[in-house]
mmCIF file of C-alpha atoms in Angstrom:
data_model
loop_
_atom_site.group_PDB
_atom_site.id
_atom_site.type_symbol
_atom_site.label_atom_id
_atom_site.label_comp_id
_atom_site.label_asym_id
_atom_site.label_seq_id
_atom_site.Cartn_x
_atom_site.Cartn_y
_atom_site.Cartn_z
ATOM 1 C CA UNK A 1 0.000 0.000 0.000
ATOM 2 C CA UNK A 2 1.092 3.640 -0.916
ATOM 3 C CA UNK A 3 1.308 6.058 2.303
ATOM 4 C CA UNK A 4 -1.748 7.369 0.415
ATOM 5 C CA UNK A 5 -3.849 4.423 0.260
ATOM 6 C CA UNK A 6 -2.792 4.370 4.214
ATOM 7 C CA UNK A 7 -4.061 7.277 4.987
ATOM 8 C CA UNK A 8 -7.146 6.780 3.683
ATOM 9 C CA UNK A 9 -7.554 3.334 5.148
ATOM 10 C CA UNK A 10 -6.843 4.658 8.770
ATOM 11 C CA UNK A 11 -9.467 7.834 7.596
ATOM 12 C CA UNK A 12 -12.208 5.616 7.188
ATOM 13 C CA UNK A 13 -11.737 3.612 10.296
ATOM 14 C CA UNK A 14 -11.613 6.898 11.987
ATOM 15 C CA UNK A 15 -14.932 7.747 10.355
ATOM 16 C CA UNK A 16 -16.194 4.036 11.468
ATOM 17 C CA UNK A 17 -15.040 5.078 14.939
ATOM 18 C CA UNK A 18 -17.038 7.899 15.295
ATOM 19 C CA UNK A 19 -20.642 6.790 15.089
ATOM 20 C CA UNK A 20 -19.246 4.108 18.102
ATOM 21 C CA UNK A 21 -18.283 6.834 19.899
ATOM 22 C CA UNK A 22 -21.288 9.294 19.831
ATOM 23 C CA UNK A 23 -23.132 6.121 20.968
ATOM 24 C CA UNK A 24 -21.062 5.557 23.523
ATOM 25 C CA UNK A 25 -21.051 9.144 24.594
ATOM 26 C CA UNK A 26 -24.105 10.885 23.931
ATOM 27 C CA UNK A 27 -27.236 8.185 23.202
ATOM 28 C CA UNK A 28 -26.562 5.035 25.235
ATOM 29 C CA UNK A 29 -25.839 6.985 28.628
ATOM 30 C CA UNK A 30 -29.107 8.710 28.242
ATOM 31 C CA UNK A 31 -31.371 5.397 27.971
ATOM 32 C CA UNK A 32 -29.351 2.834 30.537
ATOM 33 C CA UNK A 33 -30.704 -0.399 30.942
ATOM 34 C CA UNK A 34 -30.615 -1.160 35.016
ATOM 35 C CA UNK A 35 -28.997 1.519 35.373
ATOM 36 C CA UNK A 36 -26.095 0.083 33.028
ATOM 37 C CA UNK A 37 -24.370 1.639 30.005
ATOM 38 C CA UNK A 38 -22.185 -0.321 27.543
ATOM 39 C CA UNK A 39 -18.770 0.570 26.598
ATOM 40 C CA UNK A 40 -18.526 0.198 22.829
ATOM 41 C CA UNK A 41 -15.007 1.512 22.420
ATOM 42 C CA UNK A 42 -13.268 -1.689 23.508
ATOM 43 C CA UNK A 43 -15.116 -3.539 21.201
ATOM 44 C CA UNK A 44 -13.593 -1.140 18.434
ATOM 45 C CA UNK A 45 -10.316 -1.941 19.456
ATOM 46 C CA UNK A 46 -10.840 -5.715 19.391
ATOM 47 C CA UNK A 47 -12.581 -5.715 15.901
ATOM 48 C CA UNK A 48 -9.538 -3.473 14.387
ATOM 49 C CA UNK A 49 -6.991 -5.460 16.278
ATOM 50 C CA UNK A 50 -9.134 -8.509 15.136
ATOM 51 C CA UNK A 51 -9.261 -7.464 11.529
ATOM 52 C CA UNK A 52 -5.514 -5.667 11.103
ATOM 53 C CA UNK A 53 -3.552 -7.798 12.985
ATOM 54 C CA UNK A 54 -1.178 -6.775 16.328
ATOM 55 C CA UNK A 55 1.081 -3.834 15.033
ATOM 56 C CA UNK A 56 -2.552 -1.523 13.533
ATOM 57 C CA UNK A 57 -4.055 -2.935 16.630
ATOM 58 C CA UNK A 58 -1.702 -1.275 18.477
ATOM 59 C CA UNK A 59 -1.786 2.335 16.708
ATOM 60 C CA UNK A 60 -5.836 2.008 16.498
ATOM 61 C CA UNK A 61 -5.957 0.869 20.541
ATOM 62 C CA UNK A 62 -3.682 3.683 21.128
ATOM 63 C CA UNK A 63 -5.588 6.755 19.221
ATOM 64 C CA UNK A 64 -8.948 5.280 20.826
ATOM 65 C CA UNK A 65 -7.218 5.379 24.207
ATOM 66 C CA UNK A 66 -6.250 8.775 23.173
ATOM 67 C CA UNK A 67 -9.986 9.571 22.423
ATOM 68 C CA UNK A 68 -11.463 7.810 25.203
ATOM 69 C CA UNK A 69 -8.984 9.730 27.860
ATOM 70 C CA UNK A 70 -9.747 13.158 26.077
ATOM 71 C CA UNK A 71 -13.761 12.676 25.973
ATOM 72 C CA UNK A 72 -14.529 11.429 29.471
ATOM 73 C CA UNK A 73 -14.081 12.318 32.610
ATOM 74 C CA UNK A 74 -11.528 11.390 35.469
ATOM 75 C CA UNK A 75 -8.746 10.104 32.988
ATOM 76 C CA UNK A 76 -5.254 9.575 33.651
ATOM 77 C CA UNK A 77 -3.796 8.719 30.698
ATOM 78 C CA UNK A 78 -3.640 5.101 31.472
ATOM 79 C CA UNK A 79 -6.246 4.389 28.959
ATOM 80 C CA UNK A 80 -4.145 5.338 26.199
ATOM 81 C CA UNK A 81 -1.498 2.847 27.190
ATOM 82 C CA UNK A 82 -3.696 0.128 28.030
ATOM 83 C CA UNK A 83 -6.148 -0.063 24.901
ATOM 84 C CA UNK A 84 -2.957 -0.085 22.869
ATOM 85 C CA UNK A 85 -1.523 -3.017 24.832
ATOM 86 C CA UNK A 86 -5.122 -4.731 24.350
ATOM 87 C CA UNK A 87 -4.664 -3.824 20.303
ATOM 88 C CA UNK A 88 -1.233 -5.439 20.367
ATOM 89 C CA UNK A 89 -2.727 -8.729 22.331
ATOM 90 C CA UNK A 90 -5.846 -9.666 20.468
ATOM 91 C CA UNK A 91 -4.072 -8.759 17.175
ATOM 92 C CA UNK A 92 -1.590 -11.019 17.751
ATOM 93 C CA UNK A 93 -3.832 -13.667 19.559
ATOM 94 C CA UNK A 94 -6.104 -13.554 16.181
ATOM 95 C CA UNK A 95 -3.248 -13.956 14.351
ATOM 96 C CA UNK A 96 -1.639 -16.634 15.588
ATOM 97 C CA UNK A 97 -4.674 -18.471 18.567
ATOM 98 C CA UNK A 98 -7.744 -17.484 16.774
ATOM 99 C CA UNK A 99 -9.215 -16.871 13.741
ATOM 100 C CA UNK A 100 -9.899 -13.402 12.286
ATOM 101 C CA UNK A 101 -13.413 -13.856 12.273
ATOM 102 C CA UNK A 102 -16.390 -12.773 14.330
ATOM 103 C CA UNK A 103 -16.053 -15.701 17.082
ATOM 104 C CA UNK A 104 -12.083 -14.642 17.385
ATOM 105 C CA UNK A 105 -13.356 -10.748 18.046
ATOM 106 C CA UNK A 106 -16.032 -12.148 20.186
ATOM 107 C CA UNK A 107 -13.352 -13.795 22.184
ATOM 108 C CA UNK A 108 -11.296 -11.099 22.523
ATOM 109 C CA UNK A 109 -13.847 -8.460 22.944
ATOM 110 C CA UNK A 110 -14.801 -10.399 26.268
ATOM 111 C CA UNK A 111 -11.086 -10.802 27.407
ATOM 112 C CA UNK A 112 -10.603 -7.160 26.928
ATOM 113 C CA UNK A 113 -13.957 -5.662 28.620
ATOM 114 C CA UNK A 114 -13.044 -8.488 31.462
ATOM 115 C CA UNK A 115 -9.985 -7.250 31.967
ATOM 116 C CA UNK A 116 -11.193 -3.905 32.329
ATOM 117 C CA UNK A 117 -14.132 -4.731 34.585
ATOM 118 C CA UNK A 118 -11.268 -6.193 36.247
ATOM 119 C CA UNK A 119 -8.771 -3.531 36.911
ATOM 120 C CA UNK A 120 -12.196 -1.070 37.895
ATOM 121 C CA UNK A 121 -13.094 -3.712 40.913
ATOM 122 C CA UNK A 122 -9.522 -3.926 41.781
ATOM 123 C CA UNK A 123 -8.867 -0.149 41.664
ATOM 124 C CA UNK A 124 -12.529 0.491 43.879
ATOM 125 C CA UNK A 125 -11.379 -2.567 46.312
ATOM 126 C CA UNK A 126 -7.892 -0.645 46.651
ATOM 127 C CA UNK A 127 -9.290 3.141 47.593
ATOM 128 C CA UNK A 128 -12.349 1.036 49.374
ATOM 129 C CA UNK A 129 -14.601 3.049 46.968
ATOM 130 C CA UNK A 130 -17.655 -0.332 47.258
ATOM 131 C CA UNK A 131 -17.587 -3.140 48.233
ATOM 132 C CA UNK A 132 -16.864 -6.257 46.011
ATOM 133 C CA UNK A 133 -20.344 -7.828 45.705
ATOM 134 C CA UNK A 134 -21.666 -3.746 45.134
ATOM 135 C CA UNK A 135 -19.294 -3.747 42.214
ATOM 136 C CA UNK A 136 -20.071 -7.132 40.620
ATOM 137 C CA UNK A 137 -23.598 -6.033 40.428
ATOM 138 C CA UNK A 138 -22.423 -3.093 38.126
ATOM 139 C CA UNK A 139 -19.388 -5.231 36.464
ATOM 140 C CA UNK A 140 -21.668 -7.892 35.305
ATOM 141 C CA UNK A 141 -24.283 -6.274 33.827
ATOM 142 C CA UNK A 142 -21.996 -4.063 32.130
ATOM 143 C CA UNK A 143 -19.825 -7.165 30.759
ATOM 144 C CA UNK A 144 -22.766 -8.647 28.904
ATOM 145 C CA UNK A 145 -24.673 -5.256 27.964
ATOM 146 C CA UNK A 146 -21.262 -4.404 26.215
ATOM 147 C CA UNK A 147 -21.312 -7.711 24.443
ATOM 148 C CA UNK A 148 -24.582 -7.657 23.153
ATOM 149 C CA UNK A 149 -22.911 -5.101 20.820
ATOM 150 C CA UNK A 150 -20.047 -6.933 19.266
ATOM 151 C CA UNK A 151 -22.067 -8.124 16.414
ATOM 152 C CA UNK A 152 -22.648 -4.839 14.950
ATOM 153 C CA UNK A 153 -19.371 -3.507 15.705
ATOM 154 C CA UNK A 154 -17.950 -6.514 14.179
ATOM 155 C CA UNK A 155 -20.334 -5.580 11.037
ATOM 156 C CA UNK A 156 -18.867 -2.134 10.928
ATOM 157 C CA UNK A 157 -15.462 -2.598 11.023
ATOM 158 C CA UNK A 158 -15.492 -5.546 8.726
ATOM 159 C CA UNK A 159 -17.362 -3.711 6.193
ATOM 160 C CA UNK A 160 -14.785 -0.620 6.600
ATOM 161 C CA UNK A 161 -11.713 -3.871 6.386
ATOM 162 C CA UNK A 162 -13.617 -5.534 3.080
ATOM 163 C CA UNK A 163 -13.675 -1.979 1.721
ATOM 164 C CA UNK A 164 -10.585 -0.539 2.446
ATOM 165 C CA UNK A 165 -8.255 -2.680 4.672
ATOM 166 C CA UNK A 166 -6.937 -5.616 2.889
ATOM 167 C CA UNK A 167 -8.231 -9.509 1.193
ATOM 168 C CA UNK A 168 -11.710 -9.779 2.126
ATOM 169 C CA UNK A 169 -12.513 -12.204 4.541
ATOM 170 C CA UNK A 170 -14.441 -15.647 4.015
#
């Protein structure tokens, strides 16, 4: 690919990013189901990383950490390391574990909002912010109501991959 064609590849998935975002922003917070919002910027991450493989997973992760730290509130900058790490992982684990397909970004899509659910509980446990079985009840719920959405962000980003990114997929 020519640094042009890469430009507009990474464009376009910037463009796919943003109708994630604004639902993950502005229109799911406003209807929450239990009291429960989903984080759909993970599951970006995990469908790039799934789709592009561990080095664009890495670069995408990081500019959605960027994004994510930026946008909401009470960031410390950890994001942006961390959902580049979890680019790097699950592109190389669909590489090389998995297949680059929707059950492979469905896999990795749960290890990475798990893992985040993960270090929230052990972050509250540390400052005593709730206690553990007061945090499962919003961890859980959160885990499978951010899920539930992997199919069409898997949709999405494959579409934007077919289009732009690089063989099309079986």
């Amino acid at each position: 690919m020519t640094r042009r064609d890469l430009i507009h590849k990474w464009f376009i998935y910037s463009l796919g990013l943003l109708p994630v975002w604004l639902l993950d922003a502005y229109l799911l917070p406003r209807y929450p189901i239990g009291g429960i919002s989903p984080m759909l910027l993970p599951l970006a991450v995990a469908a790039v990383a799934v789709l592009e493989g561990a080095f664009a997973g890495t670069g995408f992760g990081m500019g959605v950490g960027l994004l994510w730290e930026l946008t909401y509130p009470g960031g410390f900058g950890g994001l942006v390391f961390g959902m580049a790490l979890a680019g790097m992982l699950m592109g190389a684990v669909s590489q090389y574990a998995l297949s680059q397909s929707f059950p492979g970004c469905l896999i990795c899509s749960a290890g990475v909002l798990a893992a985040l659910d993960a270090l929230r509980i052990a972050r509250g446990l540390l400052v005593h912010a709730a206690q553990l079985p007061d945090m499962l009840q919003v961890a859980v719920p959160e885990f499978f109501y951010s899920l539930v959405w992997t199919p069409l962000i898997w949709l999405l980003f494959r579409a934007i991959y077919n289009r732009v990114g690089g063989t099309k997929l079986a």
